[in-house]
Tab-separated table of C-alpha atoms in Angstrom:
chain	number	residue	atom	x	y	z
A	22	MET	CA	-5.492	12.390	-28.667
A	23	SER	CA	-3.328	9.279	-29.359
A	24	ASP	CA	-4.826	6.189	-27.591
A	25	GLN	CA	-1.507	4.202	-27.630
A	26	PHE	CA	-1.856	3.700	-23.930
A	27	GLY	CA	-5.566	3.353	-23.582
A	28	ILE	CA	-6.515	6.711	-22.420
A	29	GLN	CA	-10.081	6.766	-24.194
A	30	GLN	CA	-10.850	3.461	-22.699
A	31	ALA	CA	-10.062	4.508	-19.176
A	32	LEU	CA	-12.250	7.828	-19.798
A	33	VAL	CA	-15.083	5.465	-20.722
A	34	ALA	CA	-14.485	3.316	-17.730
A	35	LEU	CA	-14.436	6.236	-15.432
A	36	GLY	CA	-17.582	7.687	-16.818
A	37	ILE	CA	-15.748	10.856	-18.253
A	38	LYS	CA	-17.362	12.386	-21.234
A	39	THR	CA	-15.994	14.996	-23.825
A	40	LYS	CA	-17.826	17.766	-22.144
A	41	ASN	CA	-18.538	17.472	-18.459
A	42	PRO	CA	-20.715	19.476	-15.852
A	43	GLY	CA	-18.321	20.862	-13.440
A	44	CYS	CA	-20.753	21.043	-10.410
A	45	SER	CA	-22.107	18.188	-8.524
A	46	THR	CA	-23.977	17.602	-5.394
A	47	GLY	CA	-23.267	13.897	-5.509
A	48	SER	CA	-24.604	11.871	-8.384
A	49	GLU	CA	-26.787	14.876	-9.706
A	50	TRP	CA	-24.745	17.298	-11.996
A	51	ILE	CA	-25.624	20.892	-12.239
A	52	ASP	CA	-25.649	22.928	-15.395
A	53	SER	CA	-24.266	26.287	-14.477
A	54	GLY	CA	-24.849	27.807	-17.890
A	55	GLN	CA	-21.139	28.976	-17.880
A	56	ALA	CA	-18.523	28.547	-20.288
A	57	TYR	CA	-16.326	25.357	-20.378
A	58	PHE	CA	-12.472	25.482	-19.755
A	59	SER	CA	-10.360	22.811	-21.138
A	60	SER	CA	-8.240	19.920	-19.584
A	61	GLN	CA	-5.184	19.557	-21.872
A	62	SER	CA	-2.600	16.988	-21.350
A	63	PRO	CA	0.962	18.134	-20.802
A	64	VAL	CA	2.036	14.571	-22.087
A	65	ASP	CA	1.284	15.289	-25.736
A	66	GLY	CA	-0.669	18.696	-25.904
A	67	SER	CA	-3.865	16.911	-26.579
A	68	LEU	CA	-7.489	18.076	-25.410
A	69	ILE	CA	-8.717	15.503	-23.046
A	70	GLY	CA	-12.063	17.082	-22.254
A	71	GLN	CA	-13.850	20.131	-21.261
A	72	VAL	CA	-15.529	21.136	-17.934
A	73	GLN	CA	-18.149	23.660	-17.154
A	74	ALA	CA	-17.097	26.304	-14.607
A	75	THR	CA	-19.100	26.968	-11.294
A	76	ASP	CA	-20.954	30.170	-11.020
A	77	SER	CA	-22.419	31.791	-7.674
A	78	LYS	CA	-25.891	30.323	-8.485
A	79	SER	CA	-24.759	26.756	-8.877
A	80	TYR	CA	-22.296	27.139	-5.872
A	81	ASP	CA	-25.316	28.285	-3.638
A	82	VAL	CA	-27.301	25.247	-4.595
A	83	VAL	CA	-24.491	22.960	-3.710
A	84	ILE	CA	-24.069	24.831	-0.284
A	85	ARG	CA	-27.561	24.537	0.383
A	86	GLN	CA	-27.703	20.798	-0.238
A	87	SER	CA	-24.726	20.167	1.837
A	88	GLN	CA	-26.271	21.912	4.725
A	89	GLU	CA	-29.300	19.598	4.445
A	90	ALA	CA	-27.150	16.587	4.004
A	91	PHE	CA	-25.102	17.427	7.093
A	92	LYS	CA	-28.182	17.139	9.377
A	93	LYS	CA	-28.641	13.640	8.445
A	94	TRP	CA	-24.988	12.484	7.669
A	95	ARG	CA	-23.836	13.538	11.234
A	96	THR	CA	-26.512	11.270	13.028
A	97	VAL	CA	-25.468	8.150	11.056
A	98	PRO	CA	-23.371	6.248	13.757
A	99	ALA	CA	-19.462	6.738	13.008
A	100	PRO	CA	-18.616	3.156	12.463
A	101	GLN	CA	-21.700	2.919	9.806
A	102	ARG	CA	-20.101	6.141	8.197
A	103	GLY	CA	-16.850	3.850	8.147
A	104	GLU	CA	-18.405	1.050	6.355
A	105	ILE	CA	-19.573	3.517	3.657
A	106	VAL	CA	-15.986	4.737	3.270
A	107	ARG	CA	-14.650	1.282	3.246
A	108	GLU	CA	-16.857	0.655	0.123
A	109	ILE	CA	-15.392	3.777	-1.545
A	110	GLY	CA	-11.922	2.444	-1.045
A	111	ASN	CA	-13.217	-0.895	-2.525
A	112	ALA	CA	-14.599	0.967	-5.456
A	113	LEU	CA	-11.273	2.834	-5.911
A	114	ARG	CA	-9.451	-0.477	-6.003
A	115	LYS	CA	-11.577	-1.752	-8.920
A	116	LYS	CA	-10.866	1.542	-10.825
A	117	LYS	CA	-7.302	1.842	-9.714
A	118	ALA	CA	-5.640	1.208	-13.145
A	119	ASP	CA	-8.074	3.506	-15.133
A	120	LEU	CA	-7.838	6.164	-12.701
A	121	GLY	CA	-4.175	5.915	-12.265
A	122	LYS	CA	-3.653	6.293	-16.056
A	123	LEU	CA	-5.815	9.403	-16.144
A	124	VAL	CA	-4.083	10.916	-13.461
A	125	SER	CA	-0.719	10.172	-15.128
A	126	TYR	CA	-2.089	11.650	-18.488
A	127	GLU	CA	-3.926	14.734	-17.179
A	128	MET	CA	-1.098	15.801	-14.551
A	129	GLY	CA	2.037	14.316	-16.197
A	130	LYS	CA	3.285	12.190	-13.633
A	131	SER	CA	4.562	8.654	-14.121
A	132	TYR	CA	2.070	5.874	-14.502
A	133	GLN	CA	3.633	4.169	-11.357
A	134	GLU	CA	3.142	7.405	-9.495
A	135	GLY	CA	-0.429	7.694	-10.786
A	136	LEU	CA	-1.056	4.197	-9.512
A	137	GLY	CA	0.778	5.107	-6.188
A	138	GLU	CA	-1.687	8.152	-5.768
A	139	VAL	CA	-4.731	6.050	-6.292
A	140	GLN	CA	-3.181	3.636	-3.707
A	141	GLU	CA	-2.791	6.548	-1.259
A	142	MET	CA	-6.649	7.122	-1.624
A	143	ILE	CA	-7.203	3.476	-1.028
A	144	ASP	CA	-5.066	3.436	1.865
A	145	ILE	CA	-6.576	6.450	3.637
A	146	CYS	CA	-10.155	4.934	3.229
A	147	ASP	CA	-8.734	1.832	5.276
A	148	PHE	CA	-7.211	4.091	7.737
A	149	ALA	CA	-10.684	6.089	8.137
A	150	VAL	CA	-12.554	2.775	8.670
A	151	GLY	CA	-10.529	1.857	11.849
A	152	LEU	CA	-10.722	5.575	12.712
A	153	SER	CA	-14.537	5.539	12.732
A	154	ARG	CA	-14.444	3.277	15.974
A	155	GLN	CA	-11.633	5.399	17.513
A	156	LEU	CA	-12.954	9.111	17.724
A	157	TYR	CA	-12.024	9.113	21.473
A	158	GLY	CA	-12.568	11.910	24.028
A	159	LEU	CA	-11.145	12.111	27.578
A	160	THR	CA	-12.776	11.581	30.909
A	161	MET	CA	-11.591	13.843	33.723
A	162	HIS	CA	-11.981	13.849	37.471
A	163	SER	CA	-13.979	16.712	38.810
A	164	GLU	CA	-13.091	18.854	41.912
A	165	ARG	CA	-16.824	18.725	42.879
A	166	PRO	CA	-18.152	15.608	44.671
A	167	GLY	CA	-21.009	13.910	42.560
A	168	HIS	CA	-19.914	15.324	39.273
A	169	ARG	CA	-18.109	13.687	36.340
A	170	MET	CA	-16.442	15.589	33.446
A	171	TYR	CA	-15.621	14.340	29.918
A	172	GLU	CA	-14.863	15.547	26.611
A	173	GLN	CA	-16.383	14.546	23.202
A	174	TRP	CA	-15.872	15.517	19.470
A	175	HIS	CA	-18.816	16.362	17.261
A	176	ALA	CA	-18.759	17.092	13.545
A	177	LEU	CA	-17.854	20.490	12.328
A	178	GLY	CA	-20.317	20.657	9.201
A	179	ILE	CA	-19.210	21.534	5.562
A	180	VAL	CA	-15.560	21.100	4.788
A	181	GLY	CA	-14.366	22.855	1.882
A	182	ILE	CA	-11.365	21.234	0.257
A	183	ILE	CA	-9.026	23.283	-2.290
A	184	SER	CA	-6.343	20.841	-3.911
A	185	ALA	CA	-3.466	21.432	-6.192
A	186	PHE	CA	-2.734	19.839	-9.606
A	187	ASN	CA	0.261	18.014	-8.571
A	188	PHE	CA	-1.673	15.325	-6.499
A	189	PRO	CA	-5.123	15.883	-8.245
A	190	VAL	CA	-6.841	13.260	-6.270
A	191	ALA	CA	-4.880	11.741	-3.191
A	192	VAL	CA	-4.988	14.999	-1.187
A	193	TRP	CA	-8.723	15.377	-1.565
A	194	SER	CA	-9.105	12.011	-0.279
A	195	TRP	CA	-6.899	12.630	2.976
A	196	ASN	CA	-9.346	15.162	3.813
A	197	ALA	CA	-12.569	13.666	2.698
A	198	ALA	CA	-12.244	10.133	4.147
A	199	LEU	CA	-11.349	11.603	7.629
A	200	ALA	CA	-14.084	14.489	7.264
A	201	TRP	CA	-16.766	11.688	6.387
A	202	VAL	CA	-16.027	9.435	9.123
A	203	CYS	CA	-16.100	12.465	11.471
A	204	GLY	CA	-19.563	13.273	10.272
A	205	ASP	CA	-18.862	16.111	7.949
A	206	VAL	CA	-19.844	16.769	4.426
A	207	CYS	CA	-17.437	18.059	1.815
A	208	ILE	CA	-17.303	20.436	-0.900
A	209	TRP	CA	-14.294	20.082	-3.242
A	210	LYS	CA	-12.636	22.652	-5.631
A	211	PRO	CA	-9.753	20.747	-7.416
A	212	SER	CA	-7.121	22.534	-9.445
A	213	GLU	CA	-8.465	23.709	-12.915
A	214	LYS	CA	-5.390	22.148	-14.673
A	215	ALA	CA	-6.669	18.595	-13.513
A	216	PRO	CA	-10.351	18.556	-13.441
A	217	LEU	CA	-11.335	15.329	-15.062
A	218	SER	CA	-9.491	13.232	-12.333
A	219	ALA	CA	-11.682	14.994	-9.801
A	220	ILE	CA	-14.885	14.200	-11.762
A	221	ALA	CA	-13.757	10.598	-11.973
A	222	CYS	CA	-13.570	10.456	-8.257
A	223	GLN	CA	-16.818	12.424	-7.798
A	224	VAL	CA	-18.482	9.600	-9.966
A	225	ILE	CA	-16.839	6.794	-8.089
A	226	ALA	CA	-17.624	8.088	-4.357
A	227	SER	CA	-21.098	9.402	-5.104
A	228	GLU	CA	-22.342	6.000	-6.558
A	229	VAL	CA	-21.550	4.524	-3.292
A	230	PHE	CA	-23.287	7.111	-1.223
A	231	ALA	CA	-26.367	6.682	-3.613
A	232	ARG	CA	-26.271	2.977	-3.108
A	233	HIS	CA	-26.732	3.388	0.546
A	234	GLY	CA	-29.679	5.639	0.270
A	235	MET	CA	-27.581	8.880	1.520
A	236	PRO	CA	-28.840	12.142	0.612
A	237	GLU	CA	-27.159	14.270	-2.106
A	238	GLY	CA	-24.653	16.864	-0.570
A	239	ILE	CA	-22.379	14.729	1.635
A	240	CYS	CA	-19.813	14.560	-1.551
A	241	CYS	CA	-19.805	17.820	-3.746
A	242	LEU	CA	-17.659	19.092	-6.439
A	243	VAL	CA	-17.099	22.692	-7.787
A	244	ASN	CA	-14.986	23.580	-10.836
A	245	GLY	CA	-13.275	26.695	-11.911
A	246	ASP	CA	-10.485	29.026	-11.327
A	247	TYR	CA	-9.376	30.979	-8.136
A	248	GLN	CA	-12.839	32.840	-7.985
A	249	VAL	CA	-14.405	29.534	-7.018
A	250	GLY	CA	-11.957	29.057	-4.310
A	251	GLU	CA	-12.600	32.573	-3.242
A	252	MET	CA	-16.289	31.718	-2.759
A	253	ILE	CA	-15.653	28.830	-0.656
A	254	SER	CA	-12.937	30.761	1.527
A	255	GLN	CA	-15.509	33.764	2.025
A	256	ASP	CA	-18.463	31.516	2.961
A	257	VAL	CA	-19.306	31.544	6.634
A	258	ARG	CA	-21.399	28.461	6.060
A	259	VAL	CA	-18.145	26.504	5.660
A	260	PRO	CA	-16.417	26.397	9.096
A	261	LEU	CA	-13.204	24.514	7.645
A	262	ILE	CA	-11.124	25.207	4.662
A	263	SER	CA	-8.336	22.603	3.829
A	264	ALA	CA	-6.348	24.240	1.204
A	265	THR	CA	-3.160	22.803	-0.763
A	266	GLY	CA	-1.165	24.999	-2.786
A	267	SER	CA	1.574	27.632	-2.884
A	268	THR	CA	2.469	29.982	0.083
A	269	ARG	CA	1.109	32.918	-1.706
A	270	MET	CA	-2.276	31.276	-2.276
A	271	GLY	CA	-2.272	29.989	1.452
A	272	LYS	CA	-1.749	33.575	3.056
A	273	ILE	CA	-4.665	34.653	0.901
A	274	VAL	CA	-6.780	31.970	2.249
A	275	ALA	CA	-5.626	32.200	5.587
A	276	ARG	CA	-6.583	36.065	5.800
A	277	THR	CA	-9.900	35.471	4.142
A	278	VAL	CA	-10.878	32.658	6.478
A	279	GLY	CA	-9.513	34.297	9.495
A	280	ALA	CA	-11.416	37.393	8.765
A	281	ARG	CA	-14.621	35.532	9.528
A	282	LEU	CA	-13.146	33.450	12.278
A	283	GLY	CA	-13.176	30.280	10.299
A	284	LYS	CA	-10.789	27.410	10.567
A	285	SER	CA	-8.119	26.811	7.946
A	286	LEU	CA	-5.943	23.754	7.389
A	287	LEU	CA	-2.985	24.706	5.189
A	288	GLU	CA	-0.413	22.541	3.210
A	289	LEU	CA	1.908	25.019	1.368
A	290	GLY	CA	5.257	25.108	-0.064
A	291	GLY	CA	8.285	22.973	0.637
A	292	ASN	CA	11.890	23.958	0.197
A	293	ASN	CA	13.255	20.520	1.374
A	294	ALA	CA	16.713	19.521	1.955
A	295	ILE	CA	18.767	16.244	2.342
A	296	ILE	CA	21.807	16.338	4.586
A	297	ILE	CA	24.410	13.911	3.162
A	298	SER	CA	26.955	13.063	5.903
A	299	GLU	CA	30.280	11.744	5.639
A	300	ASN	CA	29.064	8.645	7.311
A	301	ALA	CA	26.170	8.332	4.780
A	302	ASP	CA	25.508	4.884	2.996
A	303	MET	CA	26.284	6.519	-0.537
A	304	ASP	CA	24.125	4.262	-2.584
A	305	MET	CA	21.221	4.859	-0.559
A	306	ALA	CA	22.001	8.651	-0.496
A	307	ILE	CA	22.289	8.916	-4.377
A	308	ARG	CA	18.920	6.897	-4.738
A	309	GLY	CA	17.144	9.088	-2.353
A	310	ALA	CA	18.250	12.481	-3.710
A	311	LEU	CA	17.576	11.428	-7.395
A	312	PHE	CA	13.957	10.274	-6.780
A	313	GLY	CA	13.333	13.075	-4.530
A	314	ALA	CA	14.712	15.704	-6.926
A	315	VAL	CA	13.264	14.338	-10.185
A	316	GLY	CA	10.231	12.288	-9.246
A	317	THR	CA	6.966	13.937	-10.462
A	318	ALA	CA	9.345	16.213	-12.522
A	319	GLY	CA	10.161	18.061	-9.221
A	320	GLN	CA	6.456	19.098	-8.871
A	321	ARG	CA	5.970	17.715	-5.266
A	322	CYS	CA	5.656	19.824	-2.191
A	323	THR	CA	8.104	17.475	-0.739
A	324	SER	CA	10.437	17.221	-3.645
A	325	THR	CA	14.334	17.549	-2.697
A	326	ARG	CA	15.352	21.075	-3.719
A	327	ARG	CA	18.519	21.189	-1.904
A	328	LEU	CA	21.414	18.865	-1.079
A	329	ILE	CA	23.672	19.652	1.883
A	330	ILE	CA	26.782	17.714	1.540
A	331	HIS	CA	29.871	17.067	3.777
A	332	GLU	CA	32.794	18.677	2.368
A	333	SER	CA	34.780	15.303	2.509
A	334	VAL	CA	32.181	13.486	0.208
A	335	TYR	CA	31.104	16.551	-1.721
A	336	GLU	CA	33.047	15.847	-5.042
A	337	GLU	CA	31.830	12.184	-4.807
A	338	VAL	CA	28.108	13.142	-4.619
A	339	LYS	CA	28.433	15.671	-7.137
A	340	SER	CA	29.969	13.233	-9.769
A	341	ARG	CA	27.780	10.354	-8.915
A	342	LEU	CA	24.639	12.331	-9.293
A	343	ALA	CA	25.895	14.007	-12.500
A	344	ALA	CA	26.274	10.425	-13.856
A	345	ALA	CA	22.924	9.337	-12.673
A	346	TYR	CA	21.212	12.276	-14.218
A	347	SER	CA	22.860	11.343	-17.553
A	348	LYS	CA	20.934	7.935	-17.514
A	349	LEU	CA	17.528	9.534	-16.806
A	350	VAL	CA	15.124	8.850	-19.602
A	351	ILE	CA	12.595	11.620	-20.331
A	352	GLY	CA	9.176	11.082	-22.191
A	353	ASN	CA	5.753	10.123	-22.160
A	354	PRO	CA	4.930	9.169	-18.299
A	355	LEU	CA	2.717	6.377	-19.399
A	356	ASP	CA	5.736	4.501	-21.029
A	357	GLU	CA	7.145	2.897	-17.894
A	358	LYS	CA	10.637	2.920	-19.318
A	359	ASN	CA	10.624	6.746	-18.908
A	360	HIS	CA	11.827	8.073	-15.469
A	361	VAL	CA	10.723	11.548	-15.919
A	362	GLY	CA	7.450	13.274	-17.341
A	363	PRO	CA	6.495	16.892	-18.381
A	364	LEU	CA	6.088	19.787	-16.248
A	365	ILE	CA	2.266	20.595	-15.931
A	366	ASP	CA	2.038	23.378	-18.471
A	367	LYS	CA	4.235	26.031	-20.334
A	368	ASP	CA	3.741	28.510	-17.263
A	369	ALA	CA	5.562	26.123	-15.304
A	370	VAL	CA	8.221	25.758	-18.030
A	371	LYS	CA	8.656	29.553	-17.933
A	372	MET	CA	9.111	29.392	-14.252
A	373	TYR	CA	11.816	26.769	-14.718
A	374	LEU	CA	13.655	28.878	-17.210
A	375	GLU	CA	13.484	32.029	-15.043
A	376	ALA	CA	14.999	29.882	-11.924
A	377	LEU	CA	17.853	28.646	-14.225
A	378	GLU	CA	18.653	32.303	-15.327
A	379	LYS	CA	18.464	33.648	-11.703
A	380	VAL	CA	20.832	30.980	-10.142
A	381	GLU	CA	23.549	31.790	-12.905
A	382	GLU	CA	22.910	35.507	-12.231
A	383	GLU	CA	23.484	34.824	-8.398
A	384	GLY	CA	26.698	32.941	-9.081
A	385	GLY	CA	25.734	29.239	-9.297
A	386	LYS	CA	27.697	26.736	-11.090
A	387	THR	CA	26.292	24.432	-13.500
A	388	VAL	CA	26.784	20.782	-12.794
A	389	VAL	CA	24.133	19.468	-15.120
A	390	ALA	CA	22.647	21.940	-17.436
A	391	GLY	CA	18.901	22.398	-17.941
A	392	GLU	CA	17.004	22.922	-21.056
A	393	VAL	CA	13.458	22.727	-22.644
A	394	LEU	CA	13.501	19.565	-24.694
A	395	LYS	CA	12.042	19.720	-28.329
A	396	GLY	CA	11.386	17.339	-31.088
A	397	LEU	CA	9.404	13.906	-31.481
A	398	GLY	CA	7.715	13.094	-28.549
A	399	PHE	CA	8.226	16.512	-26.863
A	400	GLU	CA	5.501	18.371	-28.968
A	401	SER	CA	3.661	19.666	-26.081
A	402	GLY	CA	6.371	21.974	-24.985
A	403	CYS	CA	6.342	20.934	-21.418
A	404	TYR	CA	9.249	18.667	-21.056
A	405	VAL	CA	12.512	19.997	-19.362
A	406	LYS	CA	15.757	18.508	-18.377
A	407	PRO	CA	16.358	18.245	-14.602
A	408	ALA	CA	19.202	20.476	-13.672
A	409	ILE	CA	21.749	20.475	-10.929
A	410	TYR	CA	23.698	23.793	-9.711
A	411	GLU	CA	26.218	24.432	-7.173
A	412	ALA	CA	24.913	27.321	-4.963
A	413	GLU	CA	24.925	28.964	-1.742
A	414	ASN	CA	21.916	28.794	0.624
A	415	HIS	CA	21.713	32.515	1.025
A	416	PHE	CA	20.982	32.783	-3.038
A	417	GLU	CA	17.433	34.409	-3.264
A	418	ILE	CA	16.485	31.779	-5.775
A	419	VAL	CA	17.425	29.093	-3.349
A	420	GLN	CA	15.269	30.553	-0.470
A	421	HIS	CA	12.242	30.140	-2.861
A	422	GLU	CA	10.458	26.991	-4.017
A	423	THR	CA	10.780	26.392	-7.705
A	424	PHE	CA	8.248	23.851	-8.715
A	425	ALA	CA	10.547	22.119	-11.053
A	426	PRO	CA	13.392	19.656	-11.353
A	427	ILE	CA	16.190	21.994	-10.092
A	428	LEU	CA	18.468	20.715	-7.446
A	429	TYR	CA	20.939	22.820	-5.687
A	430	LEU	CA	24.105	21.557	-3.956
A	431	ILE	CA	25.574	23.080	-0.882
A	432	LYS	CA	28.680	22.263	1.052
A	433	TYR	CA	29.035	22.151	4.743
A	434	LYS	CA	31.843	21.353	7.370
A	435	SER	CA	29.973	20.450	10.685
A	436	LEU	CA	26.675	18.906	11.447
A	437	GLU	CA	25.436	22.094	13.367
A	438	GLU	CA	26.309	24.045	10.163
A	439	ALA	CA	24.178	21.637	8.122
A	440	ILE	CA	21.370	21.715	10.335
A	441	ALA	CA	21.535	25.503	10.402
A	442	ILE	CA	21.480	25.544	6.629
A	443	GLN	CA	18.671	23.110	6.415
A	444	ASN	CA	16.572	25.510	8.650
A	445	SER	CA	17.483	28.762	7.176
A	446	VAL	CA	14.723	28.940	4.690
A	447	PRO	CA	11.194	30.106	4.960
A	448	GLN	CA	9.563	26.925	4.534
A	449	GLY	CA	9.420	23.910	6.840
A	450	LEU	CA	7.853	20.934	5.263
A	451	SER	CA	10.200	17.903	4.854
A	452	SER	CA	13.734	17.271	5.574
A	453	ALA	CA	16.060	14.067	5.877
A	454	ILE	CA	19.504	13.189	6.741
A	455	MET	CA	21.608	10.252	5.275
A	456	THR	CA	23.934	8.815	8.017
A	457	THR	CA	24.901	5.642	9.504
A	458	ASN	CA	25.938	7.343	12.769
A	459	MET	CA	23.444	7.424	15.491
A	460	ARG	CA	24.459	10.390	17.232
A	461	GLU	CA	24.176	12.383	13.881
A	462	ALA	CA	20.599	10.920	13.326
A	463	GLU	CA	19.378	11.577	16.912
A	464	ALA	CA	20.876	15.199	16.757
A	465	PHE	CA	19.087	15.807	13.675
A	466	LEU	CA	15.809	14.682	15.139
A	467	SER	CA	16.292	16.530	18.412
A	468	VAL	CA	14.641	19.790	19.504
A	469	ALA	CA	17.834	21.640	18.171
A	470	GLY	CA	17.542	19.695	14.960
A	471	SER	CA	15.357	19.929	11.751
A	472	ASP	CA	12.557	22.387	12.244
A	473	CYS	CA	10.286	20.805	9.818
A	474	GLY	CA	7.020	18.918	10.152
A	475	ILE	CA	8.767	15.876	8.601
A	476	ALA	CA	12.225	14.627	9.462
A	477	ASN	CA	13.517	11.418	8.083
A	478	VAL	CA	16.782	9.379	8.566
A	479	ASN	CA	18.083	7.408	5.591
A	480	ILE	CA	15.127	7.882	3.325
A	481	GLY	CA	14.422	10.966	1.052
A	482	THR	CA	12.103	14.008	1.653
A	483	SER	CA	9.225	12.624	-0.447
A	484	GLY	CA	6.816	9.544	-0.286
A	485	ALA	CA	5.042	9.900	3.050
A	486	GLU	CA	2.884	7.135	4.323
A	487	ILE	CA	-0.625	8.053	5.363
A	488	GLY	CA	-0.253	6.644	8.903
A	489	GLY	CA	1.808	9.586	9.957
A	490	ALA	CA	0.272	13.271	10.182
A	491	PHE	CA	1.562	14.970	7.103
A	492	GLY	CA	2.259	18.692	7.237
A	493	GLY	CA	4.988	21.483	7.982
A	494	GLU	CA	5.785	24.630	9.736
A	495	LYS	CA	6.541	28.065	9.130
A	496	GLU	CA	5.373	29.063	5.444
A	497	THR	CA	4.161	25.760	4.972
A	498	GLY	CA	1.163	26.606	6.889
A	499	GLY	CA	1.224	24.315	9.968
A	500	GLY	CA	-1.679	22.184	8.911
A	501	ARG	CA	-1.771	18.436	9.332
A	502	GLU	CA	-3.626	15.899	7.274
A	503	SER	CA	-3.894	12.206	6.874
A	504	GLY	CA	-2.760	9.784	9.794
A	505	SER	CA	-2.183	10.091	13.589
A	506	ASP	CA	-4.748	12.361	15.293
A	507	ALA	CA	-5.006	14.850	12.172
A	508	TRP	CA	-8.785	13.858	12.459
A	509	LYS	CA	-9.209	16.299	15.350
A	510	ALA	CA	-8.989	19.094	12.739
A	511	TYR	CA	-12.289	17.994	11.127
A	512	MET	CA	-14.420	18.171	14.466
A	513	ARG	CA	-15.189	20.443	17.286
A	514	ARG	CA	-14.302	19.652	20.893
A	515	GLN	CA	-16.991	19.993	23.730
A	516	THR	CA	-16.423	19.503	27.273
A	517	ASN	CA	-19.267	18.045	29.303
A	518	THR	CA	-19.849	18.093	33.216
A	519	ILE	CA	-22.466	16.008	34.736
A	520	ASN	CA	-23.887	16.706	38.093
A	521	TYR	CA	-25.435	13.456	39.621
A	522	SER	CA	-25.566	14.743	43.273
A	523	THR	CA	-28.316	16.335	45.037
A	524	THR	CA	-26.492	19.545	45.533
A	525	LEU	CA	-25.212	22.388	43.283
A	526	PRO	CA	-21.483	23.118	44.381
A	527	LEU	CA	-19.699	25.857	42.509
A	528	ALA	CA	-16.193	25.263	40.987
A	529	GLN	CA	-13.272	26.703	43.027
A	530	GLY	CA	-15.267	26.502	46.020
A	531	ILE	CA	-17.175	29.789	45.531
A	532	LYS	CA	-20.050	30.331	47.959
A	533	PHE	CA	-23.322	31.858	46.495
A	534	GLU	CA	-26.166	31.636	48.928
A	535	ILE	CA	-29.452	33.554	49.109
């Protein structure tokens, strides 16, 4: 491994060893006796470290420890739980540079995006601290004299978190920070493609819990492939599964958890579009489309996949985008002069190539040709050139999400047609319109407008703030994480009626006398 960018120093600072146990109940690590799997950087192909897979026996140890920890953690007053989460946020502040560097190197996103991901973790901790004093219920008037009704929210228990490689740490924190202040304990199964970033987070958080004398089991980690995810999903001791990943994976999780009447919170695929109106500020539109399409090498669930462009500005947008793409610098994401890093692995490169072949077969016209980059600096085989195609929305490949920097240009005549095109895909995560026309903006946001969970005006499809609930509709899964009242997913609602009278009247005026 080249240490030109201080990777070794970051690993040491984060407590990452060459070989790491992959299973933890907090500050304690469990030797499962299983084989190790590798974390290999897509940046230069180097082996970063190895992580031990979790087996059923070590998993059961984690679950039982979590069950015991929940009994104590749920009784800690919520504001005190919030103070511990505040300290986790402060610990992340101290490790931001090192953790951001590891995220960038292990996943392949730019260093600036790696830092941004850690900042999301810090932000959600801050949000959760305030939330710890705002877990509000309602008071209702009873129809019976001398009675009072109210509702309250209680912790669920163990929250299982299954996260994806593209945001190897932030999405975990969205779930964990809220779950912790709600009184839940968490078991995290990160992507096997980015396990070291997860181990670093486990070290940081567990040190804070231990410093406060909290029991092992509040913050747990299990590592491995889909079989570990299946163990969590099938486990009746885990009332809520929050899973982020592909629609295919989400359907499996939903069926498994639903079969045992558990709860699932799903954040799945996106096929996101920006509508560029003839009334758009063209400079803003091009910038928004550019970052949306090539940021994180097109590996965000909110990446821009489709540009729906008014026919009067279509040629201008096409030529300006092609010019902008010609200026993109592709290379090591830790070098801040580069705009685009690698795809996560060679399987992702294969899917990228198959998508290029498919769009051409269906009649797509090349605007900017894609290719796999070779030569000095591209030895990992994971670097590809962002591509642009003119296409039709009904193309089969356009209807599917390809996790790569491929952008489809689609022409429209009327706003109604543009919104129909925008909505005519199975996914419903993020959407945007670029326009300076208030009526167009309001129509896009109306009940007859975008059918996505996120709808933006004059910003792109990616880059959500933690203050708003994040998630989407249709094949995106319907889940909501992060801000607003997303906390309710991590708690159970209880309705209470108190009779402070000297009689026992029944509801609905029912008479029952003996």
